[in-house]
mmCIF file of C-alpha atoms in Angstrom:
data_model
loop_
_atom_site.group_PDB
_atom_site.id
_atom_site.type_symbol
_atom_site.label_atom_id
_atom_site.label_comp_id
_atom_site.label_asym_id
_atom_site.label_seq_id
_atom_site.Cartn_x
_atom_site.Cartn_y
_atom_site.Cartn_z
ATOM 1 C CA MET G 1253 69.055 51.141 100.316
ATOM 2 C CA LEU G 1254 72.289 49.242 100.249
ATOM 3 C CA LEU G 1255 71.034 45.687 100.901
ATOM 4 C CA ASN G 1256 72.562 43.303 98.220
ATOM 5 C CA GLU G 1257 70.568 40.278 97.105
ATOM 6 C CA GLN G 1258 71.279 37.667 99.983
ATOM 7 C CA GLN G 1259 70.768 40.242 102.742
ATOM 8 C CA TYR G 1260 67.418 41.153 101.183
ATOM 9 C CA GLN G 1261 66.537 37.677 100.629
ATOM 10 C CA HIS G 1262 67.064 36.930 104.213
ATOM 11 C CA ALA G 1263 65.365 39.795 105.720
ATOM 12 C CA PHE G 1264 62.102 38.982 103.365
ATOM 13 C CA ASN G 1265 62.338 35.297 104.299
ATOM 14 C CA LEU G 1266 61.886 36.294 107.760
ATOM 15 C CA LEU G 1267 59.103 38.647 107.066
ATOM 16 C CA CYS G 1268 57.215 36.042 105.410
ATOM 17 C CA HIS G 1269 58.191 33.116 107.694
ATOM 18 C CA PRO G 1270 58.729 34.763 111.210
ATOM 19 C CA GLU G 1271 59.101 31.421 112.806
ATOM 20 C CA GLN G 1272 62.328 31.091 111.525
ATOM 21 C CA LYS G 1273 64.168 33.862 113.365
ATOM 22 C CA SER G 1274 67.015 32.882 115.765
ATOM 23 C CA LEU G 1275 66.688 33.361 119.370
ATOM 24 C CA PHE G 1276 69.489 35.936 119.280
ATOM 25 C CA LEU G 1277 67.190 37.944 116.965
ATOM 26 C CA LEU G 1278 63.963 37.468 118.732
ATOM 27 C CA GLU G 1279 65.537 38.582 121.925
ATOM 28 C CA PHE G 1280 67.505 41.573 119.955
ATOM 29 C CA GLU G 1281 64.072 42.190 118.304
ATOM 30 C CA GLN G 1282 62.198 42.086 121.907
ATOM 31 C CA TRP G 1283 64.504 44.970 123.271
ATOM 32 C CA PHE G 1284 64.410 46.775 120.294
ATOM 33 C CA GLU G 1285 61.017 47.378 120.333
ATOM 34 C CA GLN G 1286 60.693 47.794 124.108
ATOM 35 C CA VAL G 1287 63.528 50.312 123.933
ATOM 36 C CA PHE G 1288 62.590 52.343 120.940
ATOM 37 C CA GLN G 1289 58.966 51.034 120.254
ATOM 38 C CA LEU G 1290 60.061 50.229 116.666
ATOM 39 C CA LYS G 1291 60.285 46.960 114.544
ATOM 40 C CA LEU G 1292 63.541 45.325 113.856
ATOM 41 C CA TYR G 1293 63.158 43.167 111.249
ATOM 42 C CA ASP G 1294 66.989 41.791 110.856
ATOM 43 C CA PHE G 1295 70.422 42.860 111.562
ATOM 44 C CA ILE G 1296 73.636 42.318 109.403
ATOM 45 C CA TYR G 1297 77.058 42.435 111.406
ATOM 46 C CA ASP G 1298 80.065 42.612 108.782
ATOM 47 C CA GLN G 1299 82.956 44.803 107.660
ATOM 48 C CA THR G 1300 83.290 47.683 105.783
ATOM 49 C CA HIS G 1301 85.888 47.832 103.289
ATOM 50 C CA ASP G 1302 88.447 49.791 105.228
ATOM 51 C CA ASN G 1303 87.771 46.766 108.133
ATOM 52 C CA GLN G 1304 85.561 48.594 110.304
ATOM 53 C CA SER G 1305 82.862 46.413 112.229
ATOM 54 C CA ARG G 1306 79.225 47.304 111.183
ATOM 55 C CA LEU G 1307 75.939 46.586 112.653
ATOM 56 C CA LYS G 1308 73.492 47.056 110.070
ATOM 57 C CA LEU G 1309 69.532 47.353 111.328
ATOM 58 C CA ILE G 1310 66.741 46.536 108.604
ATOM 59 C CA LEU G 1311 63.746 48.470 109.896
ATOM 60 C CA TRP G 1312 60.409 49.013 108.153
ATOM 61 C CA ASN G 1313 60.319 52.637 106.285
ATOM 62 C CA HIS G 1314 61.860 55.665 106.200
ATOM 63 C CA ASP G 1315 60.166 57.395 108.952
ATOM 64 C CA ASP G 1316 61.582 54.613 111.610
ATOM 65 C CA GLN G 1317 64.736 55.249 110.261
ATOM 66 C CA GLN G 1318 64.291 59.002 110.847
ATOM 67 C CA LYS G 1319 63.336 58.000 114.700
ATOM 68 C CA MET G 1320 66.733 56.932 115.410
ATOM 69 C CA LYS G 1321 68.187 60.349 114.458
ATOM 70 C CA ASN G 1322 68.799 63.477 116.731
ATOM 71 C CA GLY G 1323 68.721 66.229 113.923
ATOM 72 C CA ILE G 1324 70.097 65.702 110.668
ATOM 73 C CA ASN G 1325 72.668 62.769 112.518
ATOM 74 C CA PHE G 1326 71.921 59.415 114.117
ATOM 75 C CA ASP G 1327 71.384 59.915 117.998
ATOM 76 C CA GLU G 1328 74.432 58.923 119.634
ATOM 77 C CA THR G 1329 72.874 58.064 122.937
ATOM 78 C CA LYS G 1330 70.761 55.153 120.900
ATOM 79 C CA GLN G 1331 73.716 54.304 118.797
ATOM 80 C CA GLN G 1332 75.699 53.446 122.375
ATOM 81 C CA LYS G 1333 72.443 51.493 123.883
ATOM 82 C CA ILE G 1334 72.179 49.490 120.348
ATOM 83 C CA ARG G 1335 76.178 48.615 120.716
ATOM 84 C CA GLU G 1336 75.770 47.726 124.614
ATOM 85 C CA GLN G 1337 72.693 45.220 124.023
ATOM 86 C CA PHE G 1338 74.348 43.603 121.014
ATOM 87 C CA LEU G 1339 77.478 42.634 123.036
ATOM 88 C CA LEU G 1340 75.493 41.483 125.784
ATOM 89 C CA LEU G 1341 73.591 39.153 123.453
ATOM 90 C CA CYS G 1342 76.773 38.233 121.981
ATOM 91 C CA GLN G 1343 78.199 37.319 125.124
ATOM 92 C CA LYS G 1344 74.961 35.589 126.411
ATOM 93 C CA HIS G 1345 74.849 33.231 123.029
ATOM 94 C CA HIS G 1346 78.655 32.869 123.433
ATOM 95 C CA ILE G 1347 79.447 34.459 120.136
ATOM 96 C CA SER G 1348 83.107 36.373 120.051
ATOM 97 C CA THR G 1349 82.875 39.484 118.213
ATOM 98 C CA LYS G 1350 83.896 43.191 117.981
ATOM 99 C CA CYS G 1351 81.968 46.443 119.259
ATOM 100 C CA PRO G 1352 80.489 47.730 115.934
ATOM 101 C CA SER G 1353 82.097 50.974 115.205
ATOM 102 C CA ILE G 1354 79.053 51.772 112.855
ATOM 103 C CA ILE G 1355 75.815 51.385 113.377
ATOM 104 C CA SER G 1356 73.782 51.800 109.957
ATOM 105 C CA TYR G 1357 69.840 51.470 108.986
ATOM 106 C CA ASP G 1358 68.462 50.233 105.983
ATOM 107 C CA THR G 1359 64.514 50.184 104.943
ATOM 108 C CA LEU G 1360 62.850 46.661 104.246
ATOM 109 C CA GLU G 1361 59.613 48.765 102.373
ATOM 110 C CA ASP G 1362 61.955 50.642 100.465
ATOM 111 C CA GLU G 1363 63.922 47.253 99.138
ATOM 112 C CA ILE G 1364 60.523 45.219 98.083
ATOM 113 C CA ARG G 1365 59.020 48.332 96.112
ATOM 114 C CA LYS G 1366 62.336 48.763 94.374
ATOM 115 C CA ARG G 1367 62.418 44.820 93.347
ATOM 116 C CA ILE G 1368 58.170 45.067 92.278
ATOM 117 C CA LEU G 1369 59.065 48.031 90.300
ATOM 118 C CA ASN G 1370 62.313 46.058 88.465
ATOM 119 C CA GLN G 1371 59.400 43.075 88.029
ATOM 120 C CA VAL G 1372 57.134 45.499 86.144
ATOM 121 C CA GLN G 1373 59.656 47.784 84.520
ATOM 122 C CA LYS G 1374 58.619 46.771 80.950
ATOM 123 C CA GLU G 1375 54.769 47.026 81.708
ATOM 124 C CA ILE G 1376 55.489 50.730 83.236
ATOM 125 C CA GLN G 1377 57.583 51.904 80.479
ATOM 126 C CA ASN G 1378 54.960 50.501 77.595
ATOM 127 C CA ILE G 1379 52.431 53.108 79.316
ATOM 128 C CA HIS G 1380 51.860 55.503 76.150
ATOM 129 C CA ARG G 1381 50.493 58.875 76.907
ATOM 130 C CA PRO G 1382 50.796 62.527 75.440
ATOM 131 C CA TYR G 1383 54.156 64.352 75.376
ATOM 132 C CA ILE G 1384 55.819 61.267 77.304
ATOM 133 C CA TRP G 1385 59.457 61.290 76.431
ATOM 134 C CA LYS G 1386 60.498 58.294 78.775
ATOM 135 C CA ILE G 1387 59.550 56.806 82.025
ATOM 136 C CA LYS G 1388 62.629 55.404 84.108
ATOM 137 C CA ILE G 1389 62.558 53.505 87.469
ATOM 138 C CA ILE G 1390 65.552 54.775 89.652
ATOM 139 C CA PHE G 1391 65.811 53.142 93.057
ATOM 140 C CA ASP G 1392 62.306 52.762 94.533
ATOM 141 C CA GLN G 1393 60.287 55.637 92.510
ATOM 142 C CA VAL G 1394 59.152 55.990 89.003
ATOM 143 C CA HIS G 1395 60.040 58.961 87.153
ATOM 144 C CA VAL G 1396 58.064 59.976 84.104
ATOM 145 C CA PHE G 1397 59.649 62.549 81.901
ATOM 146 C CA TYR G 1398 57.904 64.837 79.644
ATOM 147 C CA LYS G 1399 59.315 66.305 76.519
ATOM 148 C CA THR G 1400 59.164 70.145 77.991
ATOM 149 C CA ASP G 1401 58.526 71.952 81.139
ATOM 150 C CA GLU G 1402 55.452 73.171 79.591
ATOM 151 C CA GLN G 1403 53.917 69.792 78.734
ATOM 152 C CA CYS G 1404 54.690 68.463 82.228
ATOM 153 C CA GLU G 1405 52.687 71.284 83.781
ATOM 154 C CA VAL G 1406 49.589 70.889 81.351
ATOM 155 C CA CYS G 1407 49.816 67.238 82.165
ATOM 156 C CA GLN G 1408 49.713 68.131 85.764
ATOM 157 C CA GLN G 1409 46.793 70.559 85.357
ATOM 158 C CA THR G 1410 44.633 68.337 83.012
ATOM 159 C CA GLY G 1411 44.921 65.050 84.818
ATOM 160 C CA ILE G 1412 47.080 63.138 82.325
ATOM 161 C CA SER G 1413 49.930 62.585 85.099
ATOM 162 C CA GLN G 1414 47.076 61.520 87.453
ATOM 163 C CA GLU G 1415 46.199 58.820 85.229
ATOM 164 C CA ILE G 1416 49.647 57.766 84.477
ATOM 165 C CA ASN G 1417 50.207 57.708 88.165
ATOM 166 C CA GLN G 1418 46.830 55.485 88.668
ATOM 167 C CA LYS G 1419 48.158 53.218 85.803
ATOM 168 C CA ILE G 1420 51.326 52.372 87.493
ATOM 169 C CA LEU G 1421 49.801 51.797 91.040
ATOM 170 C CA ASP G 1422 47.337 49.398 89.034
ATOM 171 C CA ILE G 1423 50.266 47.597 87.508
ATOM 172 C CA VAL G 1424 52.174 47.212 91.021
ATOM 173 C CA LYS G 1425 49.267 46.448 93.203
ATOM 174 C CA PRO G 1426 48.822 42.774 92.256
ATOM 175 C CA LEU G 1427 52.509 42.042 93.177
ATOM 176 C CA ASP G 1428 52.280 44.116 96.437
ATOM 177 C CA SER G 1429 51.481 41.622 98.957
ATOM 178 C CA PHE G 1430 52.935 43.946 102.140
ATOM 179 C CA HIS G 1431 51.175 47.145 101.034
ATOM 180 C CA VAL G 1432 54.504 48.909 100.347
ATOM 181 C CA PHE G 1433 52.521 51.205 97.357
ATOM 182 C CA HIS G 1434 50.414 52.867 99.385
ATOM 183 C CA ASP G 1435 47.313 55.023 97.970
ATOM 184 C CA ASN G 1436 49.256 58.031 98.086
ATOM 185 C CA PHE G 1437 51.844 56.575 96.092
ATOM 186 C CA SER G 1438 53.157 59.290 93.478
ATOM 187 C CA CYS G 1439 55.606 58.988 90.484
ATOM 188 C CA VAL G 1440 58.204 61.837 89.874
ATOM 189 C CA PHE G 1441 56.998 63.909 86.976
ATOM 190 C CA THR G 1442 59.710 66.081 85.311
ATOM 191 C CA SER G 1443 60.837 66.541 81.717
ATOM 192 C CA GLN G 1444 64.030 65.838 79.102
ATOM 193 C CA GLN G 1445 64.080 69.815 79.246
ATOM 194 C CA THR G 1446 64.924 70.052 82.936
ATOM 195 C CA LEU G 1447 67.268 67.132 82.182
ATOM 196 C CA ASN G 1448 69.062 69.050 79.487
ATOM 197 C CA GLU G 1449 69.301 72.619 81.173
ATOM 198 C CA LYS G 1450 69.968 71.462 84.873
ATOM 199 C CA TYR G 1451 71.682 67.760 84.584
ATOM 200 C CA ASP G 1452 73.893 68.602 81.471
ATOM 201 C CA GLY G 1453 71.324 65.901 79.520
ATOM 202 C CA LYS G 1454 72.626 62.986 81.472
ATOM 203 C CA MET G 1455 70.743 60.252 83.733
ATOM 204 C CA PHE G 1456 73.946 59.871 85.949
ATOM 205 C CA ASN G 1457 74.059 63.302 87.164
ATOM 206 C CA TYR G 1458 70.209 63.370 87.575
ATOM 207 C CA THR G 1459 70.017 60.518 89.656
ATOM 208 C CA ARG G 1460 73.188 61.341 92.227
#
């Protein structure tokens, strides 16, 4: 989930208005779906900080991203097919470019979820229930911190955590036109005690 605001807005606009896609993207998208049976939403060709050419493909979710892997690494056979097709399309459309040395993937569903949570973070943080120390939005997830591990366990057993989870789902649902918050959406429930004991009390360490 490393899309900048401009990249995200472009991909999101194409999601809302698919008729605005370029011929290049339409042909790339059709090829991608035929070969991998996955939907390609957008692509970004740029340079890394060390001047390597990079092709970033935007898929829908983490499951789609995993299908481009072989074990823990991206499938090099698939990577090479993408390079070759990208260069063929560049040649066809008279675009001069280098062969991408890096191919990476981002997920649009995660980006949409992250931005919806940021829109309603005040409402979420204003939820008051027993034992809550802090509610923190980290990337595209809501992390609920109780004060102690024991309180966290009690709230899970008594249904308080499930109630909090549903309240957060009720807050985000009205903004969720693309159904990125599924009915099985779940917050992360932990405690200040765990933060102190395992992460030296620092949120930075917890989020790494």
